Short mmCIF file of C-alpha atoms in Angstrom, two decimals:
data_model
loop_
_atom_site.label_atom_id
_atom_site.label_comp_id
_atom_site.label_asym_id
_atom_site.label_seq_id
_atom_site.Cartn_x
_atom_site.Cartn_y
_atom_site.Cartn_z
CA UNK Q 1 0.00 0.00 0.00
CA UNK Q 2 2.83 2.38 0.92
CA UNK Q 3 4.65 1.87 -2.36
CA UNK Q 4 1.39 2.43 -4.21
CA UNK Q 5 0.93 5.68 -2.32
CA UNK Q 6 4.54 6.67 -2.97
CA UNK Q 7 4.08 6.03 -6.66
CA UNK Q 8 0.72 7.67 -6.86
CA UNK Q 9 1.49 10.79 -4.89
CA UNK Q 10 3.58 12.46 -7.59
CA UNK Q 11 0.72 12.16 -10.05
CA UNK Q 12 -1.82 13.44 -7.53
CA UNK Q 13 0.46 16.34 -6.68
CA UNK Q 14 0.98 17.14 -10.33
CA UNK Q 15 -2.76 17.10 -11.04
CA UNK Q 16 -3.45 19.33 -8.04
CA UNK Q 17 -0.80 21.85 -9.15
CA UNK Q 18 -2.32 21.90 -12.66
CA UNK Q 19 -5.80 22.39 -11.21
CA UNK Q 20 -4.67 25.43 -9.25
CA UNK Q 21 -2.86 26.94 -12.26
CA UNK Q 22 -5.92 26.38 -14.48
CA UNK Q 23 -8.09 28.15 -11.87
CA UNK Q 24 -5.95 31.27 -12.13
CA UNK Q 25 -5.52 31.10 -15.89
CA UNK Q 26 -9.29 31.05 -16.33
CA UNK Q 27 -9.48 34.20 -14.23
CA UNK Q 28 -6.67 35.78 -16.22
CA UNK Q 29 -4.21 36.17 -13.34
CA UNK Q 30 -0.54 36.43 -14.21
CA UNK Q 31 1.75 33.85 -12.61
CA UNK Q 32 4.84 35.37 -10.98
CA UNK Q 33 7.88 33.57 -9.63
CA UNK Q 34 9.86 36.18 -7.74
CA UNK Q 35 13.26 35.46 -6.22
CA UNK Q 36 13.20 33.13 -3.24
CA UNK Q 37 16.39 34.73 -2.03
CA UNK Q 38 15.42 38.13 -0.65
CA UNK Q 39 17.23 40.96 1.12
CA UNK Q 40 14.51 41.56 3.72
CA UNK Q 41 11.97 39.55 5.58
CA UNK Q 42 8.35 40.56 5.58
CA UNK Q 43 6.48 41.55 8.71
CA UNK Q 44 6.05 38.38 10.71
CA UNK Q 45 6.44 38.44 14.44
CA UNK Q 46 6.51 34.70 14.90
CA UNK Q 47 8.36 33.32 11.91
CA UNK Q 48 12.03 32.35 12.15
CA UNK Q 49 14.05 32.88 8.98
CA UNK Q 50 16.61 30.87 7.08
CA UNK Q 51 19.70 33.02 6.66
CA UNK Q 52 21.84 32.68 3.59
CA UNK Q 53 25.56 32.79 4.19
CA UNK Q 54 26.33 35.73 1.92
CA UNK Q 55 23.42 37.85 3.03
CA UNK Q 56 19.67 37.79 2.78
CA UNK Q 57 17.07 35.16 3.55
CA UNK Q 58 15.07 32.43 1.92
CA UNK Q 59 11.64 34.03 1.73
CA UNK Q 60 9.09 32.95 4.32
CA UNK Q 61 6.37 34.27 2.02
CA UNK Q 62 6.46 35.98 -1.40
CA UNK Q 63 4.52 38.94 0.00
CA UNK Q 64 7.16 41.65 -0.25
CA UNK Q 65 8.24 40.80 -3.80
CA UNK Q 66 4.64 40.33 -4.95
CA UNK Q 67 3.60 43.69 -3.55
CA UNK Q 68 6.49 45.30 -5.40
CA UNK Q 69 5.30 43.66 -8.63
CA UNK Q 70 1.74 44.69 -7.89
CA UNK Q 71 2.91 48.27 -7.50
CA UNK Q 72 5.02 48.19 -10.64
CA UNK Q 73 2.68 46.39 -13.06
CA UNK Q 74 -0.74 46.94 -11.45
CA UNK Q 75 -1.96 43.49 -12.52
CA UNK Q 76 -3.66 40.67 -10.65
CA UNK Q 77 -0.94 38.14 -9.86
CA UNK Q 78 -0.51 34.71 -8.30
CA UNK Q 79 2.39 32.68 -6.94
CA UNK Q 80 2.58 28.92 -6.62
CA UNK Q 81 5.87 27.86 -5.12
CA UNK Q 82 7.94 27.07 -2.07
CA UNK Q 83 8.49 29.15 1.06
CA UNK Q 84 10.80 28.51 4.01
CA UNK Q 85 10.19 28.78 7.74
CA UNK Q 86 12.85 27.73 10.15
CA UNK Q 87 11.98 25.63 13.19
CA UNK Q 88 8.50 24.66 11.99
CA UNK Q 89 8.15 20.92 11.99
CA UNK Q 90 5.09 18.94 12.99
CA UNK Q 91 2.15 16.99 11.65
CA UNK Q 92 0.84 20.18 9.97
CA UNK Q 93 4.11 22.08 9.54
CA UNK Q 94 7.15 21.77 7.33
CA UNK Q 95 10.23 24.01 7.19
CA UNK Q 96 9.75 24.15 3.42
CA UNK Q 97 6.28 24.02 1.96
CA UNK Q 98 4.25 25.00 -1.08
CA UNK Q 99 2.17 28.13 -0.93
CA UNK Q 100 -0.53 29.55 -3.17
CA UNK Q 101 -0.64 33.31 -2.85
CA UNK Q 102 -2.57 35.80 -4.95
CA UNK Q 103 -3.49 39.48 -5.09
CA UNK Q 104 -6.57 41.07 -6.58
CA UNK Q 105 -6.70 44.78 -7.31
CA UNK Q 106 -9.86 46.53 -6.03
CA UNK Q 107 -11.15 43.37 -4.36
CA UNK Q 108 -12.90 43.83 -1.04
CA UNK Q 109 -12.19 41.39 1.77
CA UNK Q 110 -15.52 39.67 1.06
CA UNK Q 111 -14.71 39.17 -2.62
CA UNK Q 112 -11.37 37.70 -1.56
CA UNK Q 113 -13.12 35.33 0.84
CA UNK Q 114 -15.46 34.23 -1.95
CA UNK Q 115 -12.61 33.55 -4.35
CA UNK Q 116 -10.64 31.66 -1.71
CA UNK Q 117 -13.64 29.46 -0.98
CA UNK Q 118 -14.02 28.93 -4.73
CA UNK Q 119 -10.42 27.74 -5.01
CA UNK Q 120 -10.79 25.40 -2.04
CA UNK Q 121 -13.94 24.13 -3.73
CA UNK Q 122 -11.72 22.60 -6.43
CA UNK Q 123 -10.65 20.11 -3.77
CA UNK Q 124 -13.61 20.09 -1.41
CA UNK Q 125 -16.68 20.42 -3.65
CA UNK Q 126 -20.12 20.58 -2.06
CA UNK Q 127 -18.69 21.65 1.30
CA UNK Q 128 -20.56 24.77 2.42
CA UNK Q 129 -18.69 27.81 3.73
CA UNK Q 130 -19.71 29.38 6.99
CA UNK Q 131 -18.51 32.64 8.54
CA UNK Q 132 -17.70 33.02 12.20
CA UNK Q 133 -16.13 35.88 14.11
CA UNK Q 134 -12.87 35.29 15.96
CA UNK Q 135 -14.48 36.22 19.29
CA UNK Q 136 -17.52 34.01 18.70
CA UNK Q 137 -15.33 31.01 17.88
CA UNK Q 138 -13.41 31.56 21.10
CA UNK Q 139 -16.60 32.01 23.15
CA UNK Q 140 -18.29 28.99 21.59
CA UNK Q 141 -15.53 26.49 22.33
CA UNK Q 142 -13.90 27.90 25.47
CA UNK Q 143 -16.40 30.29 27.05
CA UNK Q 144 -13.66 32.93 27.03
CA UNK Q 145 -14.06 36.40 25.58
CA UNK Q 146 -10.61 37.00 24.07
CA UNK Q 147 -11.11 40.79 23.97
CA UNK Q 148 -11.78 41.22 27.69
CA UNK Q 149 -10.16 38.21 29.39
CA UNK Q 150 -7.06 38.91 31.48
CA UNK Q 151 -3.85 36.88 31.24
CA UNK Q 152 -4.71 35.43 34.64
CA UNK Q 153 -8.12 34.19 33.45
CA UNK Q 154 -6.44 32.58 30.46
CA UNK Q 155 -3.91 30.86 32.74
CA UNK Q 156 -6.76 29.61 34.93
CA UNK Q 157 -8.55 28.21 31.89
CA UNK Q 158 -5.39 26.37 30.82
CA UNK Q 159 -5.05 24.95 34.32
CA UNK Q 160 -8.56 23.47 34.12
CA UNK Q 161 -7.40 21.80 30.90
CA UNK Q 162 -4.31 20.39 32.62
CA UNK Q 163 -2.08 22.46 30.38
CA UNK Q 164 0.85 24.10 32.09
CA UNK Q 165 2.76 26.78 30.26
CA UNK Q 166 5.38 29.35 31.16
CA UNK Q 167 3.95 31.91 28.74
CA UNK Q 168 2.75 35.03 30.52
CA UNK Q 169 1.82 37.50 27.79
CA UNK Q 170 -1.87 37.59 26.97
CA UNK Q 171 -1.26 37.35 23.21
CA UNK Q 172 0.77 34.15 23.69
CA UNK Q 173 -1.85 32.57 25.94
CA UNK Q 174 -4.57 33.39 23.40
CA UNK Q 175 -2.51 31.74 20.65
CA UNK Q 176 -2.04 28.64 22.78
CA UNK Q 177 -5.74 28.34 23.65
CA UNK Q 178 -6.66 28.95 20.02
CA UNK Q 179 -4.32 26.18 18.81
CA UNK Q 180 -5.28 23.59 21.37
CA UNK Q 181 -8.91 24.21 22.20
CA UNK Q 182 -10.51 26.25 19.41
CA UNK Q 183 -8.87 25.27 16.10
CA UNK Q 184 -9.58 21.52 16.44
CA UNK Q 185 -13.33 22.31 16.32
CA UNK Q 186 -13.19 24.62 13.31
CA UNK Q 187 -14.42 23.44 9.93
CA UNK Q 188 -15.57 19.97 10.88
CA UNK Q 189 -18.34 19.90 8.31
CA UNK Q 190 -17.89 23.21 6.54
CA UNK Q 191 -15.19 25.56 5.40
CA UNK Q 192 -15.16 27.88 8.40
CA UNK Q 193 -14.17 31.45 7.59
CA UNK Q 194 -12.95 33.30 10.68
CA UNK Q 195 -13.35 37.09 10.45
CA UNK Q 196 -13.19 40.11 12.76
CA UNK Q 197 -9.74 39.43 14.20
CA UNK Q 198 -8.76 41.86 16.96
CA UNK Q 199 -6.89 44.87 15.55
CA UNK Q 200 -3.65 43.88 17.29
CA UNK Q 201 -3.58 40.73 15.13
CA UNK Q 202 -3.88 42.68 11.90
CA UNK Q 203 -0.35 41.84 10.65
CA UNK Q 204 -0.40 43.41 7.15
CA UNK Q 205 -4.11 44.06 6.90
CA UNK Q 206 -6.16 47.22 7.27
CA UNK Q 207 -8.29 47.79 10.29
CA UNK Q 208 -11.93 48.87 10.42
CA UNK Q 209 -14.27 50.08 13.11
CA UNK Q 210 -17.53 48.42 14.01
CA UNK Q 211 -19.70 49.28 17.02
CA UNK Q 212 -16.86 51.26 18.52
CA UNK Q 213 -14.33 48.40 18.29
CA UNK Q 214 -11.36 48.07 15.96
CA UNK Q 215 -10.99 44.89 13.93
CA UNK Q 216 -8.46 43.61 11.41
CA UNK Q 217 -9.60 43.30 7.76
CA UNK Q 218 -8.33 39.77 7.86
CA UNK Q 219 -9.77 36.29 7.50
CA UNK Q 220 -8.66 32.73 7.87
CA UNK Q 221 -10.32 29.60 6.51
CA UNK Q 222 -10.30 26.35 8.45
CA UNK Q 223 -11.26 22.88 7.34
CA UNK Q 224 -11.18 19.84 9.62
CA UNK Q 225 -9.39 21.75 12.35
CA UNK Q 226 -6.66 22.85 9.97
CA UNK Q 227 -5.91 26.43 8.97
CA UNK Q 228 -5.78 26.58 5.18
CA UNK Q 229 -5.99 30.24 4.19
CA UNK Q 230 -5.04 33.65 5.54
CA UNK Q 231 -6.19 36.76 3.71
CA UNK Q 232 -6.11 40.53 4.09
CA UNK Q 233 -7.51 43.67 2.69
CA UNK Q 234 -3.96 44.95 2.33
CA UNK Q 235 -2.53 47.70 4.47
CA UNK Q 236 -1.01 50.56 2.43
CA UNK Q 237 -0.31 53.17 5.09
CA UNK Q 238 3.49 53.54 5.50
CA UNK Q 239 3.25 55.16 8.95
CA UNK Q 240 1.00 52.43 10.30
CA UNK Q 241 3.17 49.73 8.76
CA UNK Q 242 6.27 51.18 10.39
CA UNK Q 243 4.47 51.22 13.71
CA UNK Q 244 3.60 47.54 13.31
CA UNK Q 245 7.18 46.64 12.42
CA UNK Q 246 8.35 48.38 15.60
CA UNK Q 247 5.74 46.56 17.67
CA UNK Q 248 6.75 43.26 16.06
CA UNK Q 249 10.39 43.93 16.91
CA UNK Q 250 9.45 44.73 20.50
CA UNK Q 251 7.94 41.22 20.81
CA UNK Q 252 10.82 39.62 18.90
CA UNK Q 253 13.29 41.24 21.27
CA UNK Q 254 11.37 39.91 24.26
CA UNK Q 255 11.42 36.42 22.72
CA UNK Q 256 15.15 36.62 21.98
CA UNK Q 257 14.55 36.51 18.23
CA UNK Q 258 16.55 38.46 15.69
CA UNK Q 259 15.07 41.84 14.89
CA UNK Q 260 13.55 42.62 11.50
CA UNK Q 261 15.32 45.19 9.37
CA UNK Q 262 13.14 48.24 8.76
CA UNK Q 263 14.26 50.31 5.78
CA UNK Q 264 12.55 52.88 3.59
CA UNK Q 265 12.87 50.52 0.63
CA UNK Q 266 11.02 47.83 2.55
CA UNK Q 267 8.29 50.15 3.82
CA UNK Q 268 7.83 51.56 0.32
CA UNK Q 269 7.74 48.07 -1.27
CA UNK Q 270 5.10 46.95 1.17
CA UNK Q 271 2.81 49.96 0.71
CA UNK Q 272 3.15 51.39 -2.83
CA UNK Q 273 0.56 49.41 -4.75
CA UNK Q 274 -3.10 49.92 -5.69
CA UNK Q 275 -5.95 49.09 -3.33
CA UNK Q 276 -6.03 45.28 -3.20
CA UNK Q 277 -6.82 42.17 -1.24
CA UNK Q 278 -4.55 39.16 -1.03
CA UNK Q 279 -4.60 35.67 0.37
CA UNK Q 280 -2.26 32.75 0.86
CA UNK Q 281 -3.24 29.10 1.04
CA UNK Q 282 -1.13 26.20 2.24
CA UNK Q 283 -1.14 23.93 -0.79
CA UNK Q 284 0.32 20.95 1.08
CA UNK Q 285 -2.32 21.12 3.78
CA UNK Q 286 -5.06 21.24 1.14
CA UNK Q 287 -3.57 18.18 -0.52
CA UNK Q 288 -3.17 16.42 2.82
CA UNK Q 289 -6.88 16.85 3.62
CA UNK Q 290 -7.90 16.09 0.03
CA UNK Q 291 -6.06 12.77 0.17
CA UNK Q 292 -7.21 12.05 3.76
CA UNK Q 293 -3.67 11.88 5.12
CA UNK Q 294 -2.83 12.67 8.72
CA UNK Q 295 0.75 13.93 8.40
CA UNK Q 296 1.88 16.66 6.03
CA UNK Q 297 5.20 14.96 5.28
CA UNK Q 298 3.22 12.17 3.57
CA UNK Q 299 2.32 14.41 0.65
CA UNK Q 300 5.92 14.89 -0.45
CA UNK Q 301 7.04 12.06 -2.71
CA UNK O 1 24.27 19.89 30.81
CA UNK O 2 23.60 21.43 27.39
CA UNK O 3 20.18 22.83 26.60
CA UNK O 4 17.97 22.70 23.53
CA UNK O 5 15.03 24.79 22.39
CA UNK O 6 11.64 23.14 22.85
CA UNK O 7 11.19 22.55 19.10
CA UNK O 8 14.44 20.52 19.01
CA UNK O 9 13.29 18.10 21.70
CA UNK O 10 12.75 14.57 20.31
CA UNK O 11 11.12 11.47 21.78
CA UNK O 12 13.61 9.45 23.82
CA UNK O 13 15.58 12.47 25.01
CA UNK O 14 15.98 13.04 28.76
CA UNK O 15 15.25 16.52 30.03
CA UNK O 16 15.39 18.17 33.43
CA UNK O 17 12.25 19.99 34.57
CA UNK O 18 11.94 21.53 38.04
CA UNK O 19 15.02 19.57 39.16
CA UNK O 20 13.58 16.17 38.16
CA UNK O 21 14.69 14.01 35.22
CA UNK O 22 12.08 13.23 32.58
CA UNK O 23 12.03 11.00 29.50
CA UNK O 24 10.38 12.61 26.46
CA UNK O 25 7.52 10.54 25.01
CA UNK O 26 6.29 12.88 22.29
CA UNK O 27 6.54 16.47 21.11
CA UNK O 28 3.64 18.10 19.29
CA UNK O 29 4.26 21.38 17.41
CA UNK O 30 1.31 23.79 17.23
CA UNK O 31 1.16 27.28 15.78
CA UNK O 32 -1.82 29.36 14.81
CA UNK O 33 -1.22 31.11 11.49
CA UNK O 34 0.22 34.41 12.57
CA UNK O 35 0.78 33.48 16.19
CA UNK O 36 3.30 32.15 18.63
CA UNK O 37 4.42 28.53 18.15
CA UNK O 38 4.25 26.09 21.04
CA UNK O 39 5.53 22.62 21.74
CA UNK O 40 3.35 20.29 23.71
CA UNK O 41 5.72 17.79 25.23
CA UNK O 42 4.60 14.57 26.93
CA UNK O 43 7.16 13.46 29.46
CA UNK O 44 7.55 10.69 32.02
CA UNK O 45 9.08 11.54 35.37
CA UNK O 46 11.93 9.06 35.79
CA UNK O 47 11.71 9.25 39.59
CA UNK O 48 7.96 8.66 39.94
CA UNK O 49 7.03 7.19 36.49
CA UNK O 50 4.18 9.72 36.28
CA UNK O 51 3.39 10.95 32.77
CA UNK O 52 2.62 14.65 32.42
CA UNK O 53 2.17 17.14 29.60
CA UNK O 54 4.17 20.39 29.52
CA UNK O 55 3.76 23.25 27.07
CA UNK O 56 6.60 25.52 26.01
CA UNK O 57 7.01 28.41 23.64
CA UNK O 58 8.95 26.88 20.77
CA UNK O 59 12.05 29.01 21.40
CA UNK O 60 12.16 28.28 25.13
CA UNK O 61 15.22 26.43 26.37
CA UNK O 62 15.08 23.06 28.08
CA UNK O 63 17.98 21.63 29.97
CA UNK O 64 19.02 18.08 29.05
CA UNK O 65 19.15 15.80 32.10
CA UNK O 66 22.33 14.03 33.15
CA UNK O 67 20.80 10.58 32.65
CA UNK O 68 22.84 7.54 31.62
CA UNK O 69 22.06 3.87 31.18
CA UNK O 70 24.49 1.12 32.14
CA UNK O 71 24.32 -2.64 31.63
CA UNK O 72 24.78 -4.27 35.04
CA UNK O 73 24.77 -7.91 36.11
CA UNK O 74 22.99 -8.90 39.31
CA UNK O 75 25.33 -10.62 41.77
CA UNK O 76 23.48 -11.20 45.04
CA UNK O 77 20.96 -9.79 47.45
CA UNK O 78 21.92 -8.07 50.72
CA UNK O 79 19.64 -6.98 53.59
CA UNK O 80 19.52 -3.35 52.40
CA UNK O 81 19.66 -3.84 48.66
CA UNK O 82 20.96 -5.77 45.71
CA UNK O 83 24.56 -5.87 44.50
CA UNK O 84 25.17 -5.36 40.78
CA UNK O 85 28.36 -5.32 38.73
CA UNK O 86 29.08 -2.95 35.87
CA UNK O 87 29.66 -5.16 32.81
CA UNK O 88 32.45 -2.95 31.45
CA UNK O 89 34.27 -1.57 34.51
CA UNK O 90 33.58 -4.57 36.83
CA UNK O 91 32.78 -2.09 39.59
CA UNK O 92 30.22 -3.22 42.12
CA UNK O 93 27.29 -1.20 43.37
CA UNK O 94 24.51 -1.82 45.88
CA UNK O 95 21.15 -0.58 44.64
CA UNK O 96 18.69 -0.05 47.51
CA UNK O 97 15.29 -1.75 47.43
CA UNK O 98 13.64 1.67 47.38
CA UNK O 99 15.05 2.14 43.84
CA UNK O 100 14.28 -1.41 42.73
CA UNK O 101 10.64 -1.02 43.79
CA UNK O 102 8.18 -3.01 41.67
CA UNK O 103 10.97 -4.75 39.77
CA UNK O 104 11.90 -6.88 42.78
CA UNK O 105 9.98 -9.99 41.54
CA UNK O 106 12.10 -9.92 38.36
CA UNK O 107 15.51 -10.08 40.01
CA UNK O 108 17.58 -13.15 39.20
CA UNK O 109 21.25 -13.67 39.87
CA UNK O 110 23.63 -13.52 36.93
CA UNK O 111 21.09 -11.64 34.76
CA UNK O 112 21.88 -8.38 32.92
CA UNK O 113 19.75 -5.34 33.78
CA UNK O 114 19.67 -1.84 32.39
CA UNK O 115 20.35 0.54 35.29
CA UNK O 116 19.33 4.19 34.88
CA UNK O 117 21.51 6.80 36.58
CA UNK O 118 20.61 10.41 37.21
CA UNK O 119 23.57 12.58 38.24
CA UNK O 120 25.47 9.33 38.85
CA UNK O 121 22.88 8.00 41.29
CA UNK O 122 20.86 4.89 40.31
CA UNK O 123 17.18 5.80 39.99
CA UNK O 124 15.64 2.88 38.14
CA UNK O 125 16.33 -0.53 36.75
CA UNK O 126 14.85 -2.21 33.69
CA UNK O 127 14.70 -6.03 33.61
CA UNK O 128 15.15 -7.84 30.27
CA UNK O 129 11.81 -7.73 28.41
CA UNK O 130 11.64 -11.55 28.32
CA UNK O 131 13.01 -13.78 31.07
CA UNK O 132 13.14 -17.57 31.33
CA UNK O 133 12.14 -18.55 34.84
CA UNK O 134 11.29 -21.74 36.70
CA UNK O 135 7.80 -22.36 38.08
CA UNK O 136 8.31 -23.06 41.79
CA UNK O 137 4.74 -23.21 42.97
CA UNK O 138 1.47 -24.02 41.19
CA UNK O 139 -1.50 -26.36 41.56
CA UNK O 140 -1.40 -29.48 39.37
CA UNK O 141 -3.31 -29.12 36.10
CA UNK O 142 -6.66 -30.92 36.21
CA UNK O 143 -7.65 -32.80 33.08
CA UNK O 144 -10.91 -31.56 31.60
CA UNK O 145 -10.65 -28.06 33.00
CA UNK O 146 -10.23 -26.60 29.52
CA UNK O 147 -13.82 -27.59 28.76
CA UNK O 148 -15.07 -25.18 31.44
CA UNK O 149 -13.11 -22.40 29.76
CA UNK O 150 -10.55 -22.12 32.56
CA UNK O 151 -7.21 -22.17 30.79
CA UNK O 152 -4.97 -20.24 33.22
CA UNK O 153 -3.94 -20.88 36.81
CA UNK O 154 -1.89 -18.87 39.29
CA UNK O 155 1.79 -19.69 39.78
CA UNK O 156 4.84 -18.39 41.62
CA UNK O 157 8.16 -18.24 39.80
CA UNK O 158 11.66 -18.71 41.21
CA UNK O 159 12.11 -14.93 41.56
CA UNK O 160 8.88 -14.58 43.54
CA UNK O 161 6.87 -13.16 40.63
CA UNK O 162 3.19 -14.11 40.75
CA UNK O 163 1.86 -14.86 37.26
CA UNK O 164 -0.91 -16.70 35.43
CA UNK O 165 0.19 -19.75 33.43
CA UNK O 166 -1.65 -22.29 31.26
CA UNK O 167 -3.01 -25.22 33.25
CA UNK O 168 -0.80 -27.74 31.40
CA UNK O 169 2.43 -26.29 32.89
CA UNK O 170 3.67 -28.17 35.95
CA UNK O 171 5.88 -27.19 38.88
CA UNK O 172 9.57 -27.26 38.02
CA UNK O 173 9.11 -26.35 34.34
CA UNK O 174 10.86 -23.32 32.76
CA UNK O 175 8.68 -20.70 31.11
CA UNK O 176 9.26 -17.48 29.17
CA UNK O 177 7.55 -14.38 30.65
CA UNK O 178 7.10 -10.79 29.47
CA UNK O 179 8.40 -8.72 32.41
CA UNK O 180 6.53 -5.58 31.32
CA UNK O 181 3.13 -7.21 31.80
CA UNK O 182 3.86 -10.43 33.68
CA UNK O 183 2.21 -12.36 30.82
CA UNK O 184 3.14 -15.95 30.05
CA UNK O 185 4.74 -16.22 26.58
CA UNK O 186 5.76 -19.84 26.07
CA UNK O 187 7.34 -22.94 27.46
CA UNK O 188 11.14 -22.92 27.28
#
């Protein structure tokens, strides 16, 4: 059976790659394959980078280069290729994996959600999509309101779950509870689209106000407890971006991680493009669920 | 001892947590999309055998524990413990009964055991998985008992272990036993 799987997997992978490319061709998106070796990293507080001996990094996402292309050519573009994230290894994580990332000029966040669901539908047809707010997902599965809960309440909750952790910062505790006690329930019989992330988790997305609260223009899509997609209505404000880089570095410093370089070239590259939404999807995870496999390393021949 | 970050911890490694040595059973990596990564590590306390789950931020450092394993041959029993000999250095060592604990019924002279040391002190001993031992006490097998569905009977082995054996085995016979479960395996 294993040899059959080993033999079969390259064909299944090849078909899946073709299917994704056909999806974008039909929508007239232009495929781009920017350099994987980049001078700067993008804004990611919790991603460790692969350094290259003579300077630069292996990209952890094509975001920076794609946004530069978006700014220069003002065309809808997609990327289907490998990205690199040091220290990520587990049943759903690989240090090198295949990502689908695309940008749509003048798309609203909702249009981007629709198109992401449509792409996932290539692999999971007839699975309905259902929207849920970040706070509601938290409340539903843990009883915790992530906006108002204190770090101490989060620690107490973890104690009732027999989970002991040294993390003290509220944002870390929320991430832990999300991973262990919320995510496993998401998308069990539908593609669950999580929206209304708290503004401090905006990363590279815009923020918007609703009922006096600030939210990130960001979504994620989960299927069978697995995060498949992360999308933004893209931030284009250089001042705000710089502020987020500084905040990210504050956390990275606390965690003893190397600091991100912040240069004018980088800030400009990440903000000088037309109004757009973008999304990235973990191709390997999609394939893993599509083929009913339990470990992501099984989908590499 | 050197330390490793939580994401580098692999099953089988020995780590020190709150001054106790632990054996790593599994390490699960979790990370929400844009968030902090964590490692959920299942560990067994080598002093108490209790299994617990600990969660670390993936970059957090864990100290490796000074745990070593040595092949030692049992020589003889003394009032306060059992004397073993290191198979390579021929040095002798008395391991107290408090360390031997539940393994006592599996002690047989001239047998090789794996002795676990923590900071050079013996903390546990692992008998061979399968041992051939003589049945020293059991009731005679009664013909026809198999019909009633009773196929096992209690027995005491030469080391004092109390096990269940098939009714056709008689006193004085040698049998092979699984020391992890105390299950009868076969006649020798």
